[in-house]
Amino acid sequence: MILALSGGIGGAKLALGLSYVLPPEQLTILANTGDDFEHLGLAISPDIDTLMYTLAGLDNPETGWGRRDESWAFMEAVEALGGATWFRLGDRDLATHVERTRRLRAGETLSAITAEFCHRLGARPRILPMSDDPVRTRVLTIQGWVDFQDWFVGQQARPAIRAVQFQGTKEARPQPEAMALLASGTVRAVVICPSNPLISIEPILAVPGLRQAIRECGAPVIAVSPIIGGQAVKGPTAKMLAELGEPVSAAGVARRYGELLTGYVMEPEDDATGITARVFRAPTLMRGLPEKIALAKAVLAAAEACRA
Amino acid sequence: MILALSGGIGGAKLALGLSYVLPPEQLTILANTGDDFEHLGLAISPDIDTLMYTLAGLDNPETGWGRRDESWAFMEAVEALGGATWFRLGDRDLATHVERTRRLRAGETLSAITAEFCHRLGARPRILPMSDDPVRTRVLTIQGWVDFQDWFVGQQARPAIRAVQFQGTKEARPQPEAMALLASGTVRAVVICPSNPLISIEPILAVPGLRQAIRECGAPVIAVSPIIGGQAVKGPTAKMLAELGEPVSAAGVARRYGELLTGYVMEPEDDATGITARVFRAPTLMRGLPEKIALAKAVLAAAEACRA
């Protein structure tokens, strides 16, 4: 069994690669829910949805979020009513949020709802939220602490950040199936996908018990660098690292993960100075499906090498 | 000022006619909210929406509910997720429900939300819910008491009914602007639109204080028969009256309203036996806009005749 920790776009690309290499019952994805928020009264789980849509072949490859072949009649009508339009919800995507919100209010867990949606939509690997309790990522800007989506989408990630915090991590319980899996001795590798460490991976590791369970599961922990040549492929990773005074480099991200890592997969040309984990070189830019599959294979080979 | 009591389709037709005859500031429509319900976690107000869409020129004349030029991507996606599809919500219509639900949860009244929506969409006459408190129409069938929409839409109004009740009328407070208007001495006529008496008009009259305020407002109360030649133009009015053992006739409806009525507008050919109110004859079938306007004029003329 492979357990992959993932945020949205970049992580979902590797998860898709892994899903082509592994039978679905051997892949579990532990998804960041720190980006979750309530919008228009609806419960939105951006990373879960990106993973779910990607693994079901329903993702929108142009935007990296939402569904392909989407229409926007709802959004136009919301605008006509004077409602908020800064966070775009497509007509089809909306069904996910409305139905999830209804079920959450009826007392179902996010885990159970996600499992049902994945089954219905045809996303075969198991996707688990990091917790069924709310954890909310917030960033400190010059205007004070703001919710992540207000900054990321509402302000297009423009204001410089000075700190990141994960609200709710004191009370949040780790997802029980993930904990059981980690304790089972059946995990052959924990894969940290090339997601933003600050807002996609670290919220997962901040859920009480998860980091320790990963360290103690007996399997190698293999991360894939989200930084190539000092730049992030997509999103605000590089900007955020720089604003927090962190090195914008593959090695810098590896050092953030520290002794949690057994192995680190990074671009052949990038500098590995100071990385304590075993370094594996592979092309990490995943444009098409063949590159996603090749990287997935490289990650699994790295894990096997670390086990040997 | 004219105050019109209305349900959905039939009432909205006359309301539209009145809106062409009266300046918008001289027409207030008091809408039934007994059909309101929560669906997919959203607050749905069918009669308010039919009135609002009709007066804004956004109604769907084929269905009598929802919006014209509608699309159904959301509904298809809900179905794919295993959600409930028996009550159809179009992509544009959905914006009304999502935004209304969000505002209700934020503590706004249905009255304030409806006023804002009407302003935004261009429905100029004032539309007031009969109450900002929940009143829920229920019907007794052989299977017991069921919520109105479960019977009306979910069961296509098929099971015979034995009784109708309006849950919440003990606690519900009448809409304050409507009460102030009725007490102001400025009302020239109260118009009871040709809506279903059992489920559209009687819920309004069941809100504590409203019936008495109408009786004491000093203006004639003019109803328009929803029955033509022993048949309802649309909807389950005739079926429901028959199942309750009531005469399916224009005169039967007038007798239900009883001494509340000053005048009654009905089809020239229909039998007026036993009607205590003053009877006015006019064509009441409203196919096109000219017929709606003509009936509106006939109703206002009847009111003036009763005032004389």
XYZ file of C-alpha atoms in Angstrom:
616
model
C 0.000 0.000 0.000
C 1.220 3.478 -0.896
C 0.048 6.480 1.117
C 0.434 9.783 -0.725
C 0.148 13.148 1.002
C -1.195 15.705 -1.413
C -2.545 19.181 -1.939
C -4.235 20.235 -5.178
C -2.782 20.653 -8.655
C 0.834 19.420 -8.430
C -0.016 16.682 -5.989
C -2.951 15.527 -8.085
C -0.673 15.163 -11.107
C 1.588 12.721 -9.279
C -1.444 10.988 -7.745
C -2.767 10.459 -11.269
C 0.601 8.996 -12.289
C 0.550 6.676 -9.272
C -3.001 5.609 -10.127
C -1.745 4.344 -13.499
C 1.099 2.379 -11.918
C -0.685 0.903 -8.893
C -3.927 -1.042 -8.561
C -6.501 1.303 -6.988
C -6.684 -0.737 -3.786
C -2.956 -0.144 -3.239
C -3.117 3.651 -3.352
C -4.509 5.904 -0.643
C -4.261 9.674 -0.893
C -4.333 11.769 2.244
C -5.580 15.169 1.155
C -4.986 18.582 2.641
C -8.163 20.215 3.926
C -6.513 23.357 5.293
C -7.684 25.235 2.184
C -11.298 24.261 2.847
C -13.679 27.090 3.510
C -17.294 28.102 3.431
C -18.397 30.211 0.502
C -21.939 31.252 -0.435
C -22.919 29.070 2.509
C -21.365 26.028 0.839
C -18.602 23.769 2.120
C -15.744 23.921 -0.398
C -12.848 21.426 -0.292
C -10.569 22.546 -3.130
C -7.808 19.952 -2.805
C -10.124 16.994 -2.329
C -12.091 18.086 -5.369
C -9.026 18.601 -7.548
C -7.811 15.116 -6.581
C -11.243 13.579 -7.106
C -11.850 15.242 -10.468
C -8.297 14.455 -11.642
C -8.514 10.776 -10.708
C -11.984 10.532 -12.290
C -10.786 12.200 -15.505
C -13.155 15.107 -14.941
C -10.565 17.778 -14.140
C -10.058 20.975 -16.045
C -6.423 20.850 -17.209
C -6.437 24.538 -18.167
C -7.386 25.960 -14.773
C -6.123 23.204 -12.472
C -9.334 23.507 -10.483
C -12.964 22.790 -11.187
C -14.357 20.511 -13.843
C -13.773 20.254 -17.558
C -16.569 21.212 -19.980
C -17.924 23.524 -17.326
C -20.637 26.196 -17.708
C -21.169 29.339 -15.660
C -24.890 30.142 -15.692
C -25.108 29.946 -11.894
C -22.215 32.342 -11.400
C -23.741 34.892 -13.781
C -27.055 34.661 -11.946
C -25.317 35.089 -8.570
C -23.665 38.213 -9.910
C -27.044 39.570 -11.052
C -28.329 39.058 -7.502
C -25.400 40.977 -6.036
C -23.741 37.882 -4.591
C -20.009 37.232 -4.231
C -18.253 36.228 -7.437
C -14.571 36.335 -6.510
C -14.497 32.560 -6.061
C -15.772 30.940 -9.258
C -18.085 27.940 -8.935
C -19.096 26.218 -12.171
C -22.559 24.729 -12.643
C -21.339 21.121 -12.464
C -18.757 21.727 -9.747
C -21.513 23.350 -7.707
C -23.321 20.034 -7.367
C -20.338 18.720 -5.399
C -20.478 21.644 -2.966
C -24.256 21.690 -2.544
C -24.519 17.958 -1.994
C -21.474 17.886 0.313
C -22.878 20.760 2.373
C -26.235 19.047 2.676
C -24.635 15.810 3.864
C -22.267 17.518 6.296
C -25.235 19.324 7.852
C -27.022 15.981 8.067
C -24.111 14.697 10.164
C -22.087 12.673 7.647
C -18.299 12.919 7.801
C -16.245 14.522 5.060
C -14.513 11.140 4.719
C -17.765 9.279 4.057
C -19.009 11.923 1.636
C -15.704 11.944 -0.251
C -15.716 8.137 -0.511
C -19.243 8.172 -1.931
C -18.468 10.961 -4.412
C -15.307 9.158 -5.593
C -17.288 5.976 -6.098
C -20.014 7.800 -8.021
C -17.634 9.775 -10.210
C -15.249 6.921 -10.849
C -12.160 8.055 -8.925
C -10.885 4.647 -7.864
C -7.983 5.173 -5.413
C -9.114 6.039 -1.910
C -9.006 9.768 -1.084
C -9.078 10.611 2.616
C -9.247 14.078 4.115
C -6.430 14.600 6.619
C -9.113 15.089 9.257
C -12.880 15.151 9.505
C -12.506 18.136 11.814
C -12.050 21.648 10.432
C -8.491 22.931 10.037
C -8.175 26.336 8.436
C -4.990 27.742 6.959
C -4.521 31.456 7.604
C -1.797 33.790 6.440
C -0.432 36.903 8.076
C -0.117 39.829 5.690
C 0.465 43.504 6.316
C -3.316 43.752 6.836
C -3.273 41.114 9.572
C -4.372 37.482 9.587
C -6.682 36.516 6.730
C -8.218 33.215 5.682
C -6.177 31.469 3.051
C -8.748 31.674 0.238
C -9.392 35.355 0.893
C -5.700 35.923 0.284
C -5.056 33.277 -2.361
C -8.096 33.829 -4.570
C -9.664 37.018 -3.218
C -6.395 38.974 -3.291
C -4.751 36.818 -5.981
C -1.990 35.983 -3.442
C -0.574 39.479 -3.975
C 0.067 40.832 -0.441
C 3.357 39.568 0.979
C 2.958 37.041 3.766
C 4.877 36.949 7.007
C 3.528 33.805 8.606
C 1.204 30.859 8.053
C -0.886 29.162 10.698
C -3.281 26.243 10.768
C -6.299 27.031 12.879
C -7.974 24.104 14.558
C -5.003 21.764 14.660
C -5.167 21.516 18.443
C -8.599 19.923 18.378
C -8.463 18.154 15.005
C -8.317 14.390 15.052
C -6.380 12.616 12.300
C -8.465 10.692 9.789
C -8.962 7.271 11.452
C -8.530 5.113 8.321
C -5.223 6.844 7.604
C -4.069 6.219 11.174
C -5.141 2.568 10.973
C -3.321 2.179 7.678
C -0.136 3.714 9.076
C -0.324 1.402 12.100
C -1.028 -1.704 10.027
C 2.503 -2.392 8.857
C 1.245 -2.682 5.267
C 2.456 0.695 4.034
C 5.372 0.247 1.628
C 5.975 3.958 1.153
C 4.675 7.330 2.221
C 4.892 9.714 -0.738
C 4.925 13.458 -0.171
C 3.650 14.834 -3.458
C 5.202 17.925 -5.089
C 2.661 20.195 -3.459
C 3.258 23.503 -1.709
C 4.958 22.497 1.555
C 3.694 25.570 3.417
C -0.007 25.253 2.735
C -0.569 21.747 1.367
C 1.767 19.316 3.154
C 2.477 21.029 6.458
C -1.227 21.314 7.377
C -1.440 17.527 7.028
C 1.640 17.065 9.204
C 0.185 19.523 11.732
C -2.810 17.305 12.494
C -1.968 15.808 15.896
C -0.618 12.281 15.592
C -0.134 12.183 11.835
C 3.529 13.171 11.678
C 4.434 10.680 14.370
C 2.362 7.918 12.777
C 4.194 8.524 9.494
C 7.576 8.362 11.201
C 6.652 5.154 12.955
C 4.906 3.334 10.117
C 8.085 1.508 9.136
C 8.014 2.608 5.495
C 10.322 5.038 3.735
C 9.041 8.578 3.313
C 9.781 9.865 -0.171
C 9.118 13.484 -1.082
C 9.137 14.985 -4.556
C 10.471 18.502 -4.882
C 7.856 21.096 -5.909
C 10.709 23.440 -6.917
C 12.535 23.127 -10.231
C 15.448 25.457 -10.955
C 14.417 27.773 -8.124
C 10.870 28.115 -9.411
C 7.506 26.578 -8.635
C 5.740 24.941 -11.585
C 2.470 26.624 -10.686
C 1.002 28.567 -7.804
C 2.497 30.716 -5.069
C 5.005 28.262 -3.560
C 8.133 30.173 -4.600
C 6.675 33.565 -3.672
C 5.557 32.311 -0.272
C 8.871 30.649 0.537
C 10.743 33.826 -0.394
C 8.456 36.040 1.688
C 8.993 33.796 4.690
C 12.767 34.093 4.235
C 13.164 30.499 3.141
C 15.449 29.431 0.303
C 13.484 28.929 -2.907
C 15.165 25.703 -3.901
C 14.603 21.979 -3.988
C 17.134 21.596 -1.198
C 15.380 24.232 0.891
C 12.107 22.319 0.753
C 13.889 19.067 1.660
C 15.403 20.801 4.693
C 11.932 21.978 5.761
C 10.765 18.360 5.827
C 13.952 17.509 7.728
C 14.450 14.104 9.265
C 10.940 13.006 8.308
C 12.314 12.220 4.848
C 13.995 8.963 3.862
C 14.351 9.850 0.205
C 13.990 12.954 -1.954
C 13.241 12.969 -5.664
C 14.460 16.079 -7.431
C 15.389 17.478 -10.831
C 18.768 16.242 -12.151
C 20.210 19.750 -12.464
C 19.195 21.097 -9.054
C 21.573 21.554 -6.129
C 21.241 18.936 -3.387
C 23.540 20.612 -0.869
C 22.483 20.064 2.714
C 19.847 17.403 2.014
C 20.148 14.679 4.653
C 17.727 12.278 2.943
C 18.896 9.988 0.149
C 18.624 11.923 -3.112
C 17.103 10.463 -6.280
C 17.265 12.279 -9.594
C 14.345 12.279 -11.998
C 12.528 14.709 -14.284
C 9.839 16.220 -12.043
C 7.983 18.466 -14.511
C 4.737 16.640 -15.321
C 3.214 18.072 -18.484
C 1.564 15.023 -19.982
C 0.382 11.695 -18.665
C 3.611 9.827 -19.699
C 5.660 12.209 -17.528
C 3.274 11.707 -14.587
C 3.584 7.941 -14.920
C 7.379 8.122 -15.297
C 7.698 10.242 -12.150
C 5.364 7.901 -10.252
C 7.591 4.985 -11.242
C 10.720 6.897 -10.199
C 9.151 7.637 -6.801
C 8.190 4.006 -6.238
C 11.676 2.886 -7.332
C 13.184 5.352 -4.860
C 11.006 3.893 -2.126
C 12.113 0.355 -2.995
C 15.737 1.466 -3.012
C 15.285 2.942 0.457
C 13.676 -0.260 1.694
C 16.517 -2.424 0.410
C -52.538 51.186 -3.114
C -53.618 47.705 -4.173
C -52.693 44.694 -2.047
C -52.830 41.405 -3.943
C -52.756 38.019 -2.204
C -51.104 35.485 -4.443
C -49.712 32.011 -4.809
C -47.616 30.988 -7.802
C -48.620 30.559 -11.431
C -52.236 31.788 -11.661
C -51.711 34.532 -9.128
C -48.542 35.695 -10.843
C -50.437 36.070 -14.121
C -52.912 38.498 -12.574
C -50.108 40.233 -10.671
C -48.363 40.779 -13.991
C -51.573 42.249 -15.426
C -51.923 44.547 -12.414
C -48.279 45.634 -12.809
C -49.109 46.898 -16.305
C -52.147 48.854 -15.081
C -50.757 50.321 -11.853
C -47.581 52.276 -11.120
C -45.210 49.935 -9.253
C -45.430 51.962 -6.038
C -49.200 51.362 -5.970
C -49.007 47.560 -6.078
C -47.960 45.290 -3.231
C -48.160 41.531 -3.530
C -48.460 39.418 -0.419
C -47.082 36.026 -1.351
C -47.831 32.605 0.035
C -44.843 30.971 1.691
C -46.638 27.820 2.834
C -45.085 25.958 -0.119
C -41.582 26.930 0.989
C -39.296 24.108 1.943
C -35.684 23.112 2.284
C -34.224 21.018 -0.493
C -30.598 19.983 -0.969
C -29.992 22.141 2.078
C -31.331 25.192 0.234
C -34.248 27.443 1.175
C -36.762 27.292 -1.673
C -39.669 29.776 -1.909
C -41.573 28.678 -5.019
C -44.359 31.260 -5.010
C -42.133 34.231 -4.247
C -39.797 33.143 -7.027
C -42.574 32.637 -9.564
C -43.900 36.110 -8.737
C -40.435 37.670 -8.844
C -39.414 36.012 -12.090
C -42.795 36.795 -13.692
C -42.712 40.473 -12.728
C -39.083 40.736 -13.869
C -39.860 39.089 -17.210
C -37.569 36.176 -16.375
C -40.223 33.503 -15.914
C -40.486 30.321 -17.885
C -43.940 30.439 -19.494
C -43.807 26.754 -20.447
C -43.278 25.302 -16.989
C -44.834 28.047 -14.849
C -41.875 27.736 -12.458
C -38.186 28.469 -12.722
C -36.477 30.759 -15.177
C -36.606 31.045 -18.932
C -33.539 30.096 -20.999
C -32.508 27.773 -18.214
C -29.774 25.127 -18.273
C -29.494 21.957 -16.184
C -25.808 21.155 -15.764
C -26.055 21.335 -11.969
C -28.984 18.936 -11.850
C -27.177 16.398 -14.042
C -24.116 16.616 -11.809
C -26.256 16.169 -8.680
C -27.733 13.059 -10.236
C -24.235 11.699 -10.967
C -23.392 12.183 -7.279
C -26.486 10.249 -6.209
C -28.298 13.343 -4.946
C -32.044 13.985 -5.027
C -33.387 15.015 -8.412
C -37.164 14.906 -7.945
C -37.290 18.677 -7.504
C -35.635 20.323 -10.487
C -33.378 23.315 -9.888
C -31.981 25.056 -12.960
C -28.490 26.554 -12.992
C -29.745 30.170 -12.966
C -32.635 29.548 -10.579
C -30.142 27.914 -8.228
C -28.390 31.223 -7.642
C -31.600 32.525 -6.045
C -31.758 29.604 -3.629
C -28.052 29.549 -2.744
C -27.867 33.280 -2.161
C -31.175 33.342 -0.252
C -30.028 30.460 1.961
C -26.726 32.177 2.694
C -28.487 35.403 3.677
C -31.132 33.681 5.791
C -28.374 31.879 7.693
C -26.632 35.226 8.153
C -29.781 36.482 9.878
C -31.503 38.511 7.133
C -35.273 38.261 6.822
C -36.979 36.665 3.845
C -38.658 40.059 3.310
C -35.355 41.931 3.058
C -33.809 39.294 0.808
C -36.862 39.275 -1.475
C -36.810 43.078 -1.721
C -33.148 43.052 -2.694
C -33.609 40.279 -5.254
C -36.609 42.076 -6.806
C -34.570 45.259 -7.041
C -31.622 43.460 -8.623
C -33.712 41.478 -11.093
C -36.017 44.338 -12.007
C -39.326 43.206 -10.483
C -40.730 46.615 -9.590
C -43.912 46.064 -7.524
C -43.227 45.180 -3.909
C -43.420 41.451 -3.130
C -43.808 40.588 0.545
C -43.814 37.110 2.055
C -46.915 36.582 4.181
C -44.576 36.081 7.133
C -40.867 36.012 7.842
C -41.510 33.037 10.084
C -41.785 29.542 8.629
C -45.262 28.238 7.793
C -45.365 24.835 6.149
C -48.342 23.428 4.293
C -48.875 19.717 4.856
C -51.426 17.372 3.359
C -52.992 14.244 4.807
C -52.994 11.326 2.395
C -53.630 7.645 2.940
C -49.949 7.415 3.916
C -50.348 10.036 6.638
C -49.251 13.669 6.801
C -46.621 14.653 4.261
C -44.968 17.947 3.400
C -46.661 19.703 0.539
C -43.775 19.524 -1.941
C -43.213 15.832 -1.227
C -46.796 15.276 -2.278
C -47.114 17.919 -4.977
C -43.826 17.382 -6.804
C -42.431 14.198 -5.270
C -45.659 12.223 -5.731
C -46.980 14.382 -8.600
C -50.021 15.202 -6.444
C -51.344 11.696 -7.137
C -52.425 10.336 -3.722
C -55.865 11.597 -2.708
C -55.825 14.110 0.116
C -58.128 14.183 3.103
C -57.003 17.345 4.848
C -54.627 20.309 4.614
C -52.877 21.992 7.496
C -50.517 24.918 7.878
C -47.784 24.116 10.345
C -46.328 27.045 12.220
C -49.303 29.384 11.967
C -49.619 29.618 15.735
C -46.209 31.221 16.106
C -45.918 32.986 12.753
C -46.096 36.763 12.796
C -47.675 38.541 9.836
C -45.307 40.484 7.604
C -45.021 43.890 9.326
C -45.082 46.063 6.180
C -48.254 44.325 5.046
C -49.849 44.931 8.431
C -48.778 48.596 8.393
C -50.183 48.985 4.903
C -53.514 47.441 5.873
C -53.715 49.727 8.918
C -52.764 52.850 6.950
C -56.141 53.543 5.362
C -54.445 53.847 1.955
C -55.466 50.469 0.583
C -58.060 50.895 -2.170
C -58.578 47.184 -2.732
C -57.415 43.823 -1.535
C -57.260 41.458 -4.494
C -57.345 37.713 -3.968
C -55.682 36.352 -7.075
C -57.018 33.267 -8.895
C -54.681 30.991 -6.967
C -55.487 27.687 -5.318
C -57.581 28.667 -2.279
C -56.547 25.594 -0.286
C -52.800 25.910 -0.503
C -52.074 29.420 -1.779
C -54.612 31.849 -0.281
C -55.728 30.127 2.905
C -52.166 29.840 4.267
C -51.920 33.636 3.958
C -55.247 34.078 5.737
C -54.111 31.620 8.416
C -51.242 33.845 9.558
C -52.509 35.312 12.838
C -53.814 38.831 12.380
C -53.830 38.963 8.601
C -57.437 37.951 7.993
C -58.682 40.420 10.556
C -56.444 43.200 9.243
C -57.844 42.612 5.750
C -61.413 42.757 7.040
C -60.729 45.955 8.917
C -58.654 47.779 6.305
C -61.700 49.580 4.939
C -61.159 48.502 1.331
C -63.227 46.086 -0.711
C -61.877 42.556 -0.982
C -62.173 41.280 -4.543
C -61.401 37.657 -5.382
C -60.990 36.181 -8.835
C -62.254 32.667 -9.333
C -59.541 30.086 -10.052
C -62.224 27.748 -11.394
C -63.620 28.050 -14.925
C -66.415 25.716 -16.017
C -65.739 23.397 -13.089
C -62.047 23.058 -13.913
C -58.818 24.614 -12.733
C -56.708 26.271 -15.418
C -53.568 24.578 -14.143
C -52.479 22.624 -11.116
C -54.278 20.468 -8.586
C -56.973 22.915 -7.404
C -59.952 20.991 -8.819
C -58.587 17.611 -7.734
C -57.908 18.846 -4.209
C -61.316 20.497 -3.813
C -63.042 17.315 -4.978
C -61.028 15.107 -2.652
C -61.928 17.334 0.293
C -65.616 17.006 -0.629
C -65.886 20.616 -1.729
C -67.808 21.697 -4.836
C -65.459 22.207 -7.777
C -67.008 25.443 -8.969
C -66.457 29.171 -8.972
C -69.329 29.541 -6.513
C -67.838 26.893 -4.238
C -64.572 28.829 -3.965
C -66.461 32.063 -3.260
C -68.343 30.325 -0.458
C -65.015 29.146 1.039
C -63.875 32.758 1.264
C -67.281 33.597 2.778
C -67.980 36.988 4.245
C -64.368 38.098 3.725
C -65.320 38.900 0.119
C -66.863 42.135 -1.054
C -66.782 41.268 -4.733
C -66.130 38.187 -6.846
C -64.935 38.197 -10.432
C -65.915 35.088 -12.349
C -66.403 33.713 -15.836
C -69.597 34.944 -17.578
C -70.991 31.414 -18.058
C -70.401 30.070 -14.558
C -73.138 29.576 -11.964
C -73.157 32.182 -9.181
C -75.733 30.497 -6.971
C -75.137 31.043 -3.273
C -72.434 33.710 -3.625
C -73.070 36.436 -1.051
C -70.456 38.832 -2.449
C -71.265 41.119 -5.334
C -70.592 39.199 -8.558
C -68.696 40.680 -11.504
C -68.439 38.882 -14.813
C -65.243 38.909 -16.868
C -63.146 36.492 -18.910
C -60.751 34.985 -16.356
C -58.590 32.756 -18.575
C -55.263 34.591 -18.978
C -53.367 33.175 -21.915
C -51.557 36.229 -23.207
C -50.562 39.574 -21.749
C -53.641 41.428 -23.155
C -55.933 39.036 -21.254
C -53.924 39.526 -18.061
C -54.208 43.298 -18.403
C -57.923 43.099 -19.245
C -58.631 40.973 -16.180
C -56.560 43.307 -14.004
C -58.664 46.214 -15.236
C -61.883 44.291 -14.592
C -60.744 43.542 -11.039
C -59.868 47.183 -10.345
C -63.187 48.279 -11.854
C -65.005 45.819 -9.608
C -63.188 47.258 -6.602
C -64.170 50.796 -7.596
C -67.778 49.674 -8.069
C -67.755 48.186 -4.568
C -66.316 51.387 -3.120
C -68.987 53.525 -4.759
